[in-house]
mmCIF file of C-alpha atoms in Angstrom:
data_model
loop_
_atom_site.group_PDB
_atom_site.id
_atom_site.type_symbol
_atom_site.label_atom_id
_atom_site.label_comp_id
_atom_site.label_asym_id
_atom_site.label_seq_id
_atom_site.Cartn_x
_atom_site.Cartn_y
_atom_site.Cartn_z
ATOM 1 C CA MET A 1 140.357 -1.655 99.940
ATOM 2 C CA ALA A 2 140.710 -0.792 103.831
ATOM 3 C CA THR A 3 140.614 -3.027 106.392
ATOM 4 C CA ARG A 4 138.051 -2.712 109.256
ATOM 5 C CA ARG A 5 140.824 -1.409 111.724
ATOM 6 C CA GLU A 6 142.424 0.868 108.527
ATOM 7 C CA GLN A 7 139.374 2.390 108.599
ATOM 8 C CA LEU A 8 139.190 3.271 111.895
ATOM 9 C CA LEU A 9 142.754 4.245 112.337
ATOM 10 C CA ASP A 10 142.460 6.441 109.038
ATOM 11 C CA SER A 11 139.018 7.796 111.448
ATOM 12 C CA ALA A 12 141.717 8.283 114.701
ATOM 13 C CA ILE A 13 143.868 10.228 112.160
ATOM 14 C CA THR A 14 141.332 12.688 110.181
ATOM 15 C CA VAL A 15 139.709 13.162 114.186
ATOM 16 C CA LEU A 16 143.926 14.478 115.251
ATOM 17 C CA GLY A 17 143.723 15.881 111.708
ATOM 18 C CA GLU A 18 140.456 18.011 112.070
ATOM 19 C CA ARG A 19 140.361 18.431 116.437
ATOM 20 C CA GLY A 20 143.335 17.576 117.812
ATOM 21 C CA ILE A 21 145.056 14.943 120.639
ATOM 22 C CA HIS A 22 142.488 15.858 122.657
ATOM 23 C CA ALA A 23 139.517 14.420 120.778
ATOM 24 C CA LEU A 24 141.439 11.190 120.428
ATOM 25 C CA SER A 25 138.660 8.888 122.033
ATOM 26 C CA HIS A 26 137.069 5.852 121.011
ATOM 27 C CA ARG A 27 134.181 7.058 120.861
ATOM 28 C CA ALA A 28 135.223 10.220 118.312
ATOM 29 C CA VAL A 29 136.751 7.705 116.414
ATOM 30 C CA ASP A 30 133.661 5.263 116.274
ATOM 31 C CA THR A 31 132.107 8.420 115.338
ATOM 32 C CA GLN A 32 134.049 9.107 113.372
ATOM 33 C CA ALA A 33 134.160 6.056 111.180
ATOM 34 C CA GLY A 34 130.135 6.292 110.960
ATOM 35 C CA LEU A 35 130.418 2.780 113.230
ATOM 36 C CA PRO A 36 128.692 1.381 115.794
ATOM 37 C CA ALA A 37 129.720 2.531 119.129
ATOM 38 C CA GLY A 38 132.552 0.790 120.835
ATOM 39 C CA SER A 39 134.128 -1.182 117.540
ATOM 40 C CA THR A 40 137.197 0.890 118.388
ATOM 41 C CA SER A 41 137.637 -0.315 121.406
ATOM 42 C CA ASN A 42 137.324 -3.981 120.461
ATOM 43 C CA HIS A 43 140.600 -3.155 117.975
ATOM 44 C CA PHE A 44 142.082 -1.473 120.415
ATOM 45 C CA ARG A 45 141.134 -1.722 124.362
ATOM 46 C CA THR A 46 143.234 1.148 125.527
ATOM 47 C CA ARG A 47 143.529 4.969 124.335
ATOM 48 C CA ASP A 48 146.912 4.175 124.265
ATOM 49 C CA ALA A 49 147.074 0.801 122.533
ATOM 50 C CA LEU A 50 145.170 3.210 120.123
ATOM 51 C CA LEU A 51 147.935 5.734 119.433
ATOM 52 C CA ASP A 52 150.317 3.056 119.311
ATOM 53 C CA ALA A 53 148.640 2.064 116.236
ATOM 54 C CA VAL A 54 147.793 5.577 115.272
ATOM 55 C CA VAL A 55 151.588 6.955 114.717
ATOM 56 C CA GLU A 56 151.953 3.519 112.596
ATOM 57 C CA ARG A 57 148.869 3.643 110.982
ATOM 58 C CA PHE A 58 150.333 7.283 109.974
ATOM 59 C CA ALA A 59 154.138 6.424 109.677
ATOM 60 C CA ALA A 60 153.247 3.675 106.937
ATOM 61 C CA ARG A 61 150.953 6.437 104.984
ATOM 62 C CA GLU A 62 153.061 9.186 105.253
ATOM 63 C CA GLN A 63 155.694 7.013 103.610
ATOM 64 C CA ALA A 64 153.396 6.449 100.984
ATOM 65 C CA LEU A 65 153.088 9.359 99.831
ATOM 66 C CA TRP A 66 156.447 9.715 99.571
ATOM 67 C CA ASN A 67 156.905 6.758 98.085
ATOM 68 C CA GLU A 68 154.455 7.657 95.466
ATOM 69 C CA LEU A 69 156.092 10.958 94.888
ATOM 70 C CA ALA A 70 159.528 9.820 94.646
ATOM 71 C CA MET A 71 158.908 7.099 92.256
ATOM 72 C CA SER A 72 156.723 9.914 89.861
ATOM 73 C CA MET A 73 159.785 12.388 90.013
ATOM 74 C CA TYR A 74 163.213 9.835 90.884
ATOM 75 C CA PRO A 75 165.089 11.884 92.391
ATOM 76 C CA THR A 76 168.868 11.867 90.546
ATOM 77 C CA THR A 77 169.917 15.654 90.847
ATOM 78 C CA PRO A 78 169.637 18.411 94.160
ATOM 79 C CA LEU A 79 167.187 20.397 92.278
ATOM 80 C CA ASP A 80 165.226 17.317 91.935
ATOM 81 C CA LEU A 81 165.011 16.315 94.699
ATOM 82 C CA ALA A 82 163.817 19.535 95.497
ATOM 83 C CA ARG A 83 161.083 19.599 93.171
ATOM 84 C CA VAL A 84 160.032 16.354 95.131
ATOM 85 C CA LEU A 85 160.100 18.280 98.753
ATOM 86 C CA VAL A 86 158.241 21.469 96.735
ATOM 87 C CA ALA A 87 155.134 18.448 95.772
ATOM 88 C CA ALA A 88 155.392 16.602 99.510
ATOM 89 C CA ALA A 89 155.079 20.562 100.409
ATOM 90 C CA ARG A 90 152.375 21.134 98.076
ATOM 91 C CA THR A 91 150.292 18.181 99.070
ATOM 92 C CA ALA A 92 151.650 18.112 102.419
ATOM 93 C CA THR A 93 149.697 21.477 103.060
ATOM 94 C CA GLY A 94 147.216 20.450 100.354
ATOM 95 C CA PRO A 95 145.341 17.083 99.868
ATOM 96 C CA GLN A 96 146.689 15.680 102.686
ATOM 97 C CA ARG A 97 146.077 18.560 105.365
ATOM 98 C CA THR A 98 144.524 16.474 107.763
ATOM 99 C CA LEU A 99 147.231 13.610 107.943
ATOM 100 C CA MET A 100 150.016 16.516 108.512
ATOM 101 C CA LEU A 101 148.063 18.019 111.512
ATOM 102 C CA ALA A 102 147.949 14.432 112.724
ATOM 103 C CA ARG A 103 151.374 14.103 111.993
ATOM 104 C CA TYR A 104 152.530 17.298 114.222
ATOM 105 C CA ALA A 105 149.239 16.358 117.117
ATOM 106 C CA ILE A 106 151.413 13.079 117.745
ATOM 107 C CA LEU A 107 155.182 15.288 117.247
ATOM 108 C CA VAL A 108 153.409 17.414 120.588
ATOM 109 C CA GLU A 109 151.789 14.261 122.179
ATOM 110 C CA ALA A 110 155.190 12.424 121.806
ATOM 111 C CA GLY A 111 156.917 15.294 123.549
ATOM 112 C CA ILE A 112 154.763 14.398 127.057
ATOM 113 C CA HIS A 113 155.167 10.774 126.813
ATOM 114 C CA PRO A 114 158.082 8.965 126.255
ATOM 115 C CA ALA A 115 155.935 5.545 124.995
ATOM 116 C CA VAL A 116 154.845 8.015 121.866
ATOM 117 C CA ARG A 117 158.177 9.413 121.650
ATOM 118 C CA ALA A 118 159.948 5.842 121.523
ATOM 119 C CA GLN A 119 157.152 4.630 118.694
ATOM 120 C CA LEU A 120 158.185 8.460 116.659
ATOM 121 C CA LEU A 121 161.826 7.025 116.431
ATOM 122 C CA ALA A 122 161.197 3.806 115.465
ATOM 123 C CA THR A 123 158.973 4.732 112.593
ATOM 124 C CA GLY A 124 160.704 7.845 112.350
ATOM 125 C CA ALA A 125 164.262 5.587 111.485
ATOM 126 C CA ARG A 126 162.483 4.075 109.276
ATOM 127 C CA VAL A 127 161.712 7.363 106.986
ATOM 128 C CA ASN A 128 165.209 8.240 107.466
ATOM 129 C CA ALA A 129 166.848 5.535 106.036
ATOM 130 C CA TRP A 130 164.525 5.868 102.786
ATOM 131 C CA PHE A 131 165.194 9.667 102.444
ATOM 132 C CA MET A 132 169.471 8.903 102.966
ATOM 133 C CA THR A 133 168.098 6.433 100.293
ATOM 134 C CA ARG A 134 166.907 9.614 98.179
ATOM 135 C CA LEU A 135 170.061 12.016 99.045
ATOM 136 C CA ARG A 136 172.238 9.261 98.200
ATOM 137 C CA ALA A 137 170.636 8.568 94.483
ATOM 138 C CA ALA A 138 170.796 12.417 94.147
ATOM 139 C CA GLY A 139 173.907 12.810 94.829
ATOM 140 C CA SER A 140 174.519 13.827 97.880
ATOM 141 C CA SER A 141 178.069 12.913 99.549
ATOM 142 C CA ASP A 142 177.241 13.172 103.424
ATOM 143 C CA PRO A 143 173.232 12.296 103.766
ATOM 144 C CA GLU A 144 174.488 11.747 107.370
ATOM 145 C CA ARG A 145 174.667 15.812 107.226
ATOM 146 C CA ASP A 146 172.167 17.109 104.805
ATOM 147 C CA ALA A 147 169.313 14.812 106.136
ATOM 148 C CA PRO A 148 168.228 16.870 109.220
ATOM 149 C CA ILE A 149 169.035 19.928 107.700
ATOM 150 C CA ILE A 150 166.659 19.067 104.963
ATOM 151 C CA MET A 151 163.942 17.214 106.650
ATOM 152 C CA ASN A 152 163.576 19.860 109.282
ATOM 153 C CA HIS A 153 163.526 22.952 107.184
ATOM 154 C CA TRP A 154 160.692 20.741 105.324
ATOM 155 C CA THR A 155 159.132 20.422 108.623
ATOM 156 C CA GLY A 156 158.976 23.947 109.605
ATOM 157 C CA VAL A 157 157.986 24.629 106.042
ATOM 158 C CA VAL A 158 155.374 22.789 106.587
ATOM 159 C CA LEU A 159 153.921 23.423 109.733
ATOM 160 C CA HIS A 160 154.181 27.039 109.396
ATOM 161 C CA ASP A 161 151.764 27.204 106.243
ATOM 162 C CA LEU A 162 149.832 23.871 108.553
ATOM 163 C CA ALA A 163 149.476 26.499 111.740
ATOM 164 C CA ILE A 164 148.804 29.919 108.963
ATOM 165 C CA PRO A 165 147.495 29.119 105.496
ATOM 166 C CA ASP A 166 148.336 31.085 102.842
ATOM 167 C CA PRO A 167 146.608 31.011 99.710
ATOM 168 C CA ALA A 168 149.586 31.741 98.078
ATOM 169 C CA PHE A 169 151.817 28.986 99.347
ATOM 170 C CA ASP A 170 155.158 28.758 97.133
ATOM 171 C CA PRO A 171 157.970 26.555 98.782
ATOM 172 C CA THR A 172 159.685 26.537 95.836
ATOM 173 C CA ASP A 173 163.041 29.245 95.708
ATOM 174 C CA GLN A 174 163.394 28.119 99.542
ATOM 175 C CA ILE A 175 163.760 24.486 99.275
ATOM 176 C CA THR A 176 165.204 24.563 96.237
ATOM 177 C CA THR A 177 168.163 27.090 96.934
ATOM 178 C CA LEU A 178 168.646 25.116 100.880
ATOM 179 C CA VAL A 179 168.368 21.282 98.638
ATOM 180 C CA THR A 180 170.914 23.129 95.953
ATOM 181 C CA THR A 181 173.009 24.516 98.567
ATOM 182 C CA VAL A 182 173.273 21.867 101.217
ATOM 183 C CA ILE A 183 174.139 18.398 98.764
ATOM 184 C CA ARG A 184 177.591 18.686 97.861
ATOM 185 C CA PRO A 185 178.069 16.687 95.510
ATOM 186 C CA LEU A 186 180.436 13.786 95.715
ATOM 187 C CA SER A 187 183.631 14.948 92.977
ATOM 188 C CA ALA A 188 185.108 13.210 90.499
ATOM 189 C CA GLU A 189 188.334 12.043 91.878
ATOM 190 C CA VAL A 190 190.695 13.801 90.506
ATOM 191 C CA PRO A 191 193.695 12.153 89.049
ATOM 192 C CA SER A 192 197.634 12.350 90.466
#
């Protein structure tokens, strides 16, 4: 069961994902959470403190989603990893649409506010380390090169469908082609 703090942060994520960054206020979060006025400000004195905590909560929820997918479909080949990324894209544009829209609202805010940018870099480093591990397990010989190529493309594919929803959204071909082309498996050493 979520704590009161987590309930408030999840409500803040909903406000961000459904109404955008300008709608994020203590009052809007209180209303979304169905709690008395002042509940959010008791936990987060300023809007900046609220936004900082939202970034942490968002990162934790996003990483939990990735972990759940990866553990249920443990990727050990590029094709396996592509399947995880396709499933993640479908989840991001479907049942977790609001969470992902909040993610993009936070990314835009980071472009304007250095403090948010610094926090995203810190939380992003944890997600990147996690993804590098998945890349290695899938056979990447150069995860530092492969990770930004694959994840930046994935981010764009998801953003495009969030902005212009397509009822027939199916990123399978493009994600599979990208991942299986980009990942260069470790080659077996040739005896001399």
